[in-house]
Tab-separated table of C-alpha atoms in Angstrom:
chain	number	residue	atom	x	y	z
A	1	MET	CA	-0.070	0.010	0.028
A	2	ASN	CA	1.445	3.452	-0.838
A	3	ILE	CA	1.436	6.377	1.478
A	4	HIS	CA	-1.511	8.175	-0.075
A	5	ASP	CA	-3.784	5.130	-0.074
A	6	LEU	CA	-2.551	4.408	3.704
A	7	GLN	CA	-3.427	7.981	4.780
A	8	ARG	CA	-6.885	7.996	3.000
A	9	ASP	CA	-7.688	4.673	4.788
A	10	PHE	CA	-6.360	5.763	7.974
A	11	VAL	CA	-8.455	8.827	7.836
A	12	ALA	CA	-11.620	6.708	7.207
A	13	TYR	CA	-10.887	4.535	10.105
A	14	ALA	CA	-10.251	7.364	12.494
A	15	MET	CA	-13.788	8.829	11.606
A	16	SER	CA	-15.459	5.430	12.206
A	17	ILE	CA	-13.963	5.268	15.816
A	18	GLY	CA	-15.138	8.824	16.919
A	19	VAL	CA	-12.390	11.261	15.731
A	20	ASP	CA	-14.101	14.187	14.490
A	21	LYS	CA	-11.274	15.992	12.614
A	22	ILE	CA	-7.905	14.713	11.765
A	23	GLY	CA	-4.819	16.527	10.219
A	24	PHE	CA	-1.232	15.706	9.288
A	25	THR	CA	1.908	17.809	9.569
A	26	THR	CA	5.693	17.163	9.472
A	27	ALA	CA	7.946	16.398	12.477
A	28	ALA	CA	10.028	19.653	11.896
A	29	PRO	CA	10.705	21.771	14.804
A	30	PHE	CA	8.188	24.253	16.021
A	31	THR	CA	10.753	27.218	15.791
A	32	GLU	CA	8.462	29.970	16.316
A	33	LEU	CA	6.716	28.376	19.055
A	34	LYS	CA	10.110	27.876	20.822
A	35	ASN	CA	10.700	31.606	20.759
A	36	ARG	CA	7.346	32.234	22.168
A	37	LEU	CA	7.673	29.739	25.125
A	38	ARG	CA	10.935	31.118	26.126
A	39	ARG	CA	9.425	34.656	26.226
A	40	GLN	CA	6.430	33.210	28.227
A	41	GLN	CA	9.018	31.627	30.579
A	42	GLU	CA	10.991	34.887	30.915
A	43	LEU	CA	7.724	36.670	31.749
A	44	GLY	CA	6.496	34.242	34.203
A	45	TYR	CA	3.400	33.512	32.403
A	46	GLN	CA	3.646	29.673	32.415
A	47	SER	CA	1.389	27.599	34.742
A	48	GLY	CA	3.740	25.115	35.961
A	49	PHE	CA	1.713	22.244	34.747
A	50	GLU	CA	3.386	22.026	31.487
A	51	GLU	CA	6.660	20.275	30.456
A	52	SER	CA	9.483	22.323	31.553
A	53	ASP	CA	11.870	21.284	28.865
A	54	ILE	CA	11.124	23.742	25.910
A	55	GLU	CA	13.263	21.507	23.519
A	56	LYS	CA	10.976	18.590	24.164
A	57	ARG	CA	7.890	20.801	23.627
A	58	THR	CA	9.118	21.914	20.294
A	59	GLU	CA	11.358	19.331	19.015
A	60	PRO	CA	9.584	16.123	17.828
A	61	LEU	CA	12.736	14.261	17.220
A	62	GLN	CA	13.562	14.541	20.857
A	63	LEU	CA	10.368	12.430	21.545
A	64	LEU	CA	10.777	9.850	18.628
A	65	ASP	CA	14.083	9.797	16.967
A	66	GLU	CA	12.780	8.628	13.558
A	67	ALA	CA	9.831	10.955	13.564
A	68	GLU	CA	8.729	11.916	9.971
A	69	SER	CA	5.223	13.234	10.672
A	70	ILE	CA	2.587	14.096	13.396
A	71	ILE	CA	-1.052	13.051	13.176
A	72	ALA	CA	-3.399	15.454	15.106
A	73	ILE	CA	-6.968	14.559	16.003
A	74	ALA	CA	-9.849	16.574	17.381
A	75	VAL	CA	-12.812	15.329	19.153
A	76	ALA	CA	-15.810	17.761	19.730
A	77	TYR	CA	-17.601	18.256	23.042
A	78	PRO	CA	-20.841	19.843	23.850
A	79	SER	CA	-21.291	23.605	24.638
A	80	ARG	CA	-24.798	23.245	26.156
A	81	MET	CA	-26.488	21.198	28.771
A	82	GLN	CA	-29.844	19.655	28.758
A	83	ASN	CA	-32.005	20.158	31.659
A	84	ALA	CA	-29.540	22.147	33.525
A	85	PRO	CA	-30.617	22.792	37.267
A	86	ILE	CA	-31.062	26.224	38.566
A	87	GLY	CA	-29.519	27.320	41.692
A	88	LYS	CA	-31.459	29.263	44.188
A	89	LYS	CA	-31.106	30.774	47.629
A	90	GLY	CA	-30.638	27.980	50.176
A	91	ALA	CA	-29.446	25.569	47.189
A	92	ARG	CA	-26.638	27.476	45.462
A	93	ARG	CA	-24.802	25.522	42.700
A	94	GLY	CA	-21.479	25.599	41.277
A	95	ILE	CA	-20.254	24.876	37.728
A	96	PHE	CA	-17.580	22.761	36.013
A	97	CYS	CA	-16.345	24.258	32.681
A	98	ARG	CA	-17.577	22.535	29.504
A	99	ALA	CA	-14.313	20.573	28.877
A	100	SER	CA	-14.866	18.691	32.191
A	101	TRP	CA	-18.449	17.436	31.442
A	102	GLY	CA	-18.769	13.867	30.853
A	103	VAL	CA	-16.075	11.317	31.023
A	104	ASP	CA	-12.580	12.453	31.441
A	105	TYR	CA	-11.281	13.388	27.825
A	106	HIS	CA	-7.624	12.163	28.683
A	107	THR	CA	-9.378	8.692	28.890
A	108	ALA	CA	-11.613	9.128	25.908
A	109	LEU	CA	-8.754	10.367	23.520
A	110	ARG	CA	-6.187	7.832	24.819
A	111	GLU	CA	-8.701	5.228	23.818
A	112	ARG	CA	-9.065	6.587	20.370
A	113	LEU	CA	-5.319	7.087	19.900
A	114	LYS	CA	-4.714	3.541	21.186
A	115	LEU	CA	-6.960	2.041	18.393
A	116	LEU	CA	-5.387	4.394	15.846
A	117	SER	CA	-1.968	3.164	16.864
A	118	ALA	CA	-2.994	-0.415	16.743
A	119	TRP	CA	-4.510	0.065	13.192
A	120	LEU	CA	-1.128	1.547	11.781
A	121	GLU	CA	0.709	-1.329	13.557
A	122	LYS	CA	-1.381	-3.961	11.548
A	123	GLN	CA	-0.759	-1.858	8.366
A	124	VAL	CA	2.795	-0.910	8.472
A	125	GLU	CA	5.627	-3.261	9.555
A	126	GLY	CA	8.246	-1.482	11.601
A	127	VAL	CA	6.049	1.581	12.482
A	128	ARG	CA	7.020	3.594	15.568
A	129	ILE	CA	4.499	5.730	17.391
A	130	GLU	CA	4.487	8.169	20.267
A	131	SER	CA	0.953	9.101	21.535
A	132	MET	CA	-0.005	11.917	23.821
A	133	VAL	CA	-2.955	13.990	25.096
A	134	ASP	CA	-2.644	17.177	27.024
A	135	THR	CA	-0.011	16.063	29.451
A	136	GLY	CA	2.362	15.034	26.663
A	137	ALA	CA	5.429	17.141	25.983
A	138	LEU	CA	4.220	18.827	22.611
A	139	VAL	CA	1.942	21.563	22.582
A	140	ASP	CA	-1.401	20.255	21.283
A	141	ARG	CA	-2.563	23.528	20.046
A	142	ALA	CA	0.645	24.144	18.068
A	143	VAL	CA	0.384	20.784	16.460
A	144	ALA	CA	-3.251	21.178	15.634
A	145	GLU	CA	-2.760	24.540	14.074
A	146	ARG	CA	0.080	23.378	11.813
A	147	ALA	CA	-1.837	20.317	10.899
A	148	GLY	CA	-4.791	22.375	9.615
A	149	ILE	CA	-7.383	21.275	12.397
A	150	GLY	CA	-8.042	24.951	12.978
A	151	TRP	CA	-6.501	28.368	13.620
A	152	SER	CA	-5.055	29.486	16.961
A	153	GLY	CA	-7.627	32.137	18.255
A	154	LYS	CA	-6.849	35.124	20.167
A	155	ASN	CA	-8.107	33.316	23.240
A	156	CYS	CA	-5.316	30.915	22.807
A	157	SER	CA	-7.927	28.030	21.810
A	158	ILE	CA	-7.836	26.275	18.443
A	159	ILE	CA	-11.117	27.305	16.622
A	160	THR	CA	-12.528	24.893	13.895
A	161	PRO	CA	-15.059	25.845	11.441
A	162	GLU	CA	-17.143	22.714	12.215
A	163	PHE	CA	-17.082	22.758	16.030
A	164	GLY	CA	-15.798	26.038	17.218
A	165	SER	CA	-13.155	25.783	19.969
A	166	TYR	CA	-15.051	22.937	21.809
A	167	VAL	CA	-12.593	20.425	20.764
A	168	TYR	CA	-10.370	18.009	22.586
A	169	LEU	CA	-6.873	17.609	20.978
A	170	GLY	CA	-4.503	14.848	20.734
A	171	GLU	CA	-1.609	13.542	18.590
A	172	LEU	CA	0.520	10.755	17.232
A	173	ILE	CA	4.217	11.174	16.192
A	174	THR	CA	5.176	8.449	13.651
A	175	ASN	CA	7.962	7.519	11.442
A	176	ILE	CA	5.534	7.339	8.533
A	177	PRO	CA	6.217	10.196	5.971
A	178	PHE	CA	2.467	11.032	5.719
A	179	ALA	CA	1.652	14.141	3.457
A	180	PRO	CA	1.091	17.418	5.447
A	181	ASP	CA	-1.958	19.281	5.443
A	182	LYS	CA	-2.108	23.075	4.945
A	183	PRO	CA	-2.702	25.336	8.092
A	184	MET	CA	-5.668	27.377	8.217
A	185	GLU	CA	-5.966	31.091	7.806
A	186	ASP	CA	-6.680	33.036	10.838
A	187	GLU	CA	-10.257	34.146	10.951
A	188	CYS	CA	-10.516	36.196	14.172
A	189	GLY	CA	-9.865	39.417	12.233
A	190	ASP	CA	-10.298	42.601	14.273
A	191	CYS	CA	-12.599	40.783	16.931
A	192	ARG	CA	-11.240	41.253	20.344
A	193	LEU	CA	-14.225	40.170	22.535
A	194	CYS	CA	-12.330	37.436	24.295
A	195	LEU	CA	-9.451	39.824	25.216
A	196	ASP	CA	-12.048	42.488	26.488
A	197	VAL	CA	-14.286	40.129	28.772
A	198	CYS	CA	-11.462	37.936	30.218
A	199	PRO	CA	-12.352	38.373	34.021
A	200	THR	CA	-8.821	38.803	35.225
A	201	GLY	CA	-7.062	40.338	32.095
A	202	ALA	CA	-5.037	37.024	31.766
A	203	LEU	CA	-5.194	37.340	27.955
A	204	ILE	CA	-2.496	39.945	27.567
A	205	GLN	CA	-2.948	40.191	23.784
A	206	GLY	CA	-4.320	37.908	21.090
A	207	GLY	CA	-2.462	34.699	21.344
A	208	GLN	CA	-0.727	35.533	24.746
A	209	LEU	CA	-1.884	34.137	27.961
A	210	ASP	CA	-0.661	34.835	31.462
A	211	ALA	CA	-1.582	31.520	32.936
A	212	GLN	CA	-0.981	32.639	36.415
A	213	ARG	CA	-3.890	35.104	36.081
A	214	CYS	CA	-6.154	32.567	34.121
A	215	ILE	CA	-9.237	31.361	36.135
A	216	ALA	CA	-8.979	28.062	34.511
A	217	PHE	CA	-5.672	27.707	36.035
A	218	LEU	CA	-6.386	29.433	39.378
A	219	THR	CA	-9.297	27.071	40.079
A	220	GLN	CA	-6.922	24.120	39.860
A	221	THR	CA	-4.437	25.463	42.501
A	222	LYS	CA	-4.340	24.033	45.825
A	223	GLY	CA	-3.244	27.162	47.929
A	224	THR	CA	-5.115	30.109	49.280
A	225	LEU	CA	-6.213	32.069	46.303
A	226	PRO	CA	-4.807	35.485	46.035
A	227	ASP	CA	-7.132	38.276	47.207
A	228	GLU	CA	-7.421	39.952	43.739
A	229	PHE	CA	-8.975	37.071	42.090
A	230	ARG	CA	-11.524	35.998	44.509
A	231	SER	CA	-14.296	38.224	43.292
A	232	HIS	CA	-13.650	36.871	39.844
A	233	ILE	CA	-14.156	33.164	40.539
A	234	GLY	CA	-17.926	33.537	40.771
A	235	ASN	CA	-19.395	30.143	41.168
A	236	ARG	CA	-16.643	28.277	39.055
A	237	LEU	CA	-15.596	25.168	40.779
A	238	TYR	CA	-13.140	24.095	37.782
A	239	GLY	CA	-11.928	25.995	34.775
A	240	CYS	CA	-13.484	28.926	32.848
A	241	ASP	CA	-15.441	29.191	29.613
A	242	THR	CA	-15.817	32.886	29.284
A	243	CYS	CA	-13.416	33.518	26.460
A	244	GLN	CA	-15.035	30.708	24.592
A	245	THR	CA	-18.673	31.661	25.189
A	246	VAL	CA	-18.270	35.102	24.093
A	247	CYS	CA	-16.553	33.895	20.634
A	248	PRO	CA	-18.685	34.644	17.691
A	249	LYS	CA	-17.116	31.553	16.007
A	250	ASN	CA	-18.727	29.300	18.659
A	251	LYS	CA	-22.367	30.606	17.990
A	252	GLY	CA	-24.568	27.760	17.173
A	253	LYS	CA	-21.848	25.131	17.853
A	254	ILE	CA	-23.776	22.838	20.275
A	255	ASN	CA	-21.880	19.657	19.449
A	256	TRP	CA	-24.204	16.877	20.953
A	257	ILE	CA	-22.198	14.372	19.141
A	258	HIS	CA	-20.606	11.780	21.477
A	259	GLU	CA	-22.703	10.330	24.369
A	260	GLU	CA	-19.594	9.942	26.513
A	261	PHE	CA	-19.350	13.666	26.888
A	262	VAL	CA	-22.863	14.455	27.528
A	263	PRO	CA	-22.878	15.895	31.084
A	264	ASP	CA	-24.799	14.617	34.090
A	265	PRO	CA	-26.432	18.013	35.182
A	266	GLU	CA	-26.116	17.251	38.931
A	267	LEU	CA	-22.389	16.753	38.397
A	268	ALA	CA	-21.703	19.655	36.003
A	269	LYS	CA	-23.658	21.930	38.106
A	270	PRO	CA	-23.439	20.356	41.715
A	271	LEU	CA	-25.004	21.844	44.857
A	272	LEU	CA	-22.200	23.713	46.782
A	273	THR	CA	-23.061	23.086	50.250
A	274	PRO	CA	-22.752	19.349	50.156
A	275	LEU	CA	-19.135	19.657	48.641
A	276	LEU	CA	-17.920	21.224	51.818
A	277	THR	CA	-18.220	17.933	53.867
A	278	ILE	CA	-17.711	15.320	51.070
A	279	SER	CA	-15.234	12.668	51.891
A	280	ASN	CA	-12.291	11.624	49.829
A	281	ARG	CA	-14.020	8.400	48.974
A	282	GLU	CA	-17.401	9.933	48.141
A	283	PHE	CA	-15.617	12.538	45.957
A	284	LYS	CA	-13.789	9.940	44.022
A	285	ALA	CA	-16.845	7.927	43.525
A	286	LYS	CA	-18.939	10.827	42.358
A	287	PHE	CA	-16.405	13.001	40.424
A	288	GLY	CA	-13.401	10.788	39.872
A	289	HIS	CA	-14.503	10.050	36.120
A	290	VAL	CA	-14.383	13.701	35.264
A	291	SER	CA	-11.310	15.714	34.179
A	292	GLY	CA	-11.999	18.290	36.855
A	293	SER	CA	-11.237	15.971	39.641
A	294	TRP	CA	-7.642	15.510	38.796
A	295	ARG	CA	-6.252	17.739	41.515
A	296	GLY	CA	-8.383	16.107	44.238
A	297	LYS	CA	-11.265	17.505	46.337
A	298	LYS	CA	-9.509	20.363	47.984
A	299	PRO	CA	-9.442	22.869	45.185
A	300	ILE	CA	-13.024	22.223	44.557
A	301	GLN	CA	-13.781	22.596	48.124
A	302	ARG	CA	-11.985	25.931	48.338
A	303	ASN	CA	-13.899	27.076	45.260
A	304	ALA	CA	-17.174	26.036	46.509
A	305	ILE	CA	-16.443	28.270	49.653
A	306	LEU	CA	-15.656	31.030	47.428
A	307	ALA	CA	-18.963	30.498	45.476
A	308	LEU	CA	-20.948	30.531	48.562
A	309	ALA	CA	-19.273	33.803	49.507
A	310	HIS	CA	-19.967	35.228	46.035
A	311	PHE	CA	-23.639	34.444	46.542
A	312	LYS	CA	-23.527	35.732	50.067
A	313	GLU	CA	-25.364	32.426	51.100
A	314	GLU	CA	-26.428	32.750	54.613
A	315	ALA	CA	-27.689	29.149	54.739
A	316	ALA	CA	-24.123	27.964	54.490
A	317	ILE	CA	-22.995	29.912	57.536
A	318	PRO	CA	-23.078	26.932	59.869
A	319	ASP	CA	-21.173	24.695	57.561
A	320	LEU	CA	-18.632	27.330	57.192
A	321	ILE	CA	-18.040	27.796	60.878
A	322	ALA	CA	-17.867	24.065	61.286
A	323	LEU	CA	-15.014	24.217	58.609
A	324	LEU	CA	-13.325	27.116	60.419
A	325	HIS	CA	-13.238	25.260	63.895
A	326	LYS	CA	-12.628	21.706	62.884
A	327	ASP	CA	-10.955	21.388	59.317
A	328	ASP	CA	-7.426	20.298	59.681
A	329	ARG	CA	-6.515	21.995	56.347
A	330	PRO	CA	-5.343	25.750	56.691
A	331	VAL	CA	-6.309	26.648	53.303
A	332	ILE	CA	-9.824	25.476	53.861
A	333	ARG	CA	-10.017	27.046	57.424
A	334	GLY	CA	-8.633	30.305	56.021
A	335	THR	CA	-10.938	30.526	52.970
A	336	ALA	CA	-13.966	29.747	55.173
A	337	ALA	CA	-12.901	32.669	57.495
A	338	TRP	CA	-12.771	35.049	54.573
A	339	ALA	CA	-16.096	33.735	53.283
A	340	LEU	CA	-17.902	34.169	56.642
A	341	GLY	CA	-16.827	37.848	56.655
A	342	LYS	CA	-18.002	38.303	53.044
A	343	ILE	CA	-21.324	36.927	53.890
A	344	GLY	CA	-21.871	38.728	56.995
A	345	GLY	CA	-24.085	38.707	60.105
A	346	ASP	CA	-23.779	38.514	63.732
A	347	THR	CA	-23.303	34.606	63.809
A	348	ALA	CA	-20.347	34.883	61.393
A	349	GLN	CA	-18.641	37.696	63.171
A	350	THR	CA	-18.960	35.843	66.565
A	351	ALA	CA	-17.473	32.608	64.966
A	352	LEU	CA	-14.614	34.672	63.494
A	353	HIS	CA	-13.722	36.214	67.016
A	354	GLU	CA	-13.937	32.772	68.599
A	355	ALA	CA	-11.498	31.414	66.091
A	356	GLU	CA	-9.307	34.437	66.401
A	357	ALA	CA	-8.722	33.449	69.983
A	358	THR	CA	-7.751	29.964	69.248
A	359	GLU	CA	-6.202	29.724	65.859
A	360	GLN	CA	-2.483	28.964	65.762
A	361	ASP	CA	-1.702	29.077	62.067
A	362	GLU	CA	-0.623	32.514	60.878
A	363	GLU	CA	-1.998	32.090	57.451
A	364	VAL	CA	-5.599	31.392	58.823
A	365	LEU	CA	-5.149	34.162	61.391
A	366	SER	CA	-4.560	36.503	58.354
A	367	GLU	CA	-7.720	35.380	56.688
A	368	ILE	CA	-9.564	35.708	59.994
A	369	TYR	CA	-8.496	39.349	60.213
A	370	LYS	CA	-9.573	39.843	56.526
A	371	GLY	CA	-12.871	38.451	57.351
A	372	LEU	CA	-13.416	40.732	60.459
A	373	GLN	CA	-12.510	43.779	58.090
A	374	PHE	CA	-15.904	43.187	56.421
A	375	PHE	CA	-17.661	44.296	59.524
A	376	LYS	CA	-15.936	47.481	59.805
């Protein structure tokens, strides 16, 4: 079988197993990306979750020494939820970002990539393959852009004509010299809606993100959230979709395609108060299959506390007081203290004064003082 026929049949097989878009590019270095990543590193704009070695992120040959091409895949996920529950006073709800609806996309894409690899291994003797999704060394968006999956939007997402930016990305590096596809033209034009509405100003300019200010990153951190970002979290428990929901290219892109990504409304928009006391076992059983659970329950609980403060949910005061007095994690005690001050009321103020008299942790005491400042 010649390369052209192999490539054609491979694309057909990919579509048959739930790949929505596929593209090919060479294994040449990502030279321009390398310069951008170095600049991001110098500016301190990286999240810290990514591969630290820029050479590995931009040199496919460092990952597969016989690399000839890279296969990029995209799988669409839904932008809307059916039968979404509505939060109300006394029963407030948080929200997981759309990329965390349904089954963990890492699992879903790895399964597809495993099938694609197995297909190639049957067809081509001596084929070598390196597979990755999100946590791999290569920058998924850069590969997808060069492979013609979509263009890189000002919001730093890959935008496809068919599915908007609501796509998961993955890739295979191979030693097969597949014919490369052409990159797409940038269609953002003069639009800057995503830049203008970013809640924390994390989008510095088109295509440049300060991850340290991005809510999607901040909701995944485990420490005490810096003061300046607390009012911007809203009821987000994991991730942020603002720069996607305002994008005109996403208008009408609903993408109810794959059953595995259809969200359970009670998991995608869970009640906040029960999250405050959920055990590790309960959290794993309930949320363990979604990508938003990868950092464990602590960030989710901290964000739930901030969301209750955002709503000024008085019904949560007893639960927050219990956390302030009994939880063994300083971050949770401190966040609860701040939230009590934000919500207000005599009961909350009394609880803060009581905690002030007994608390030993300096960071928690600082948050108690911040909470008490709301009463002045």
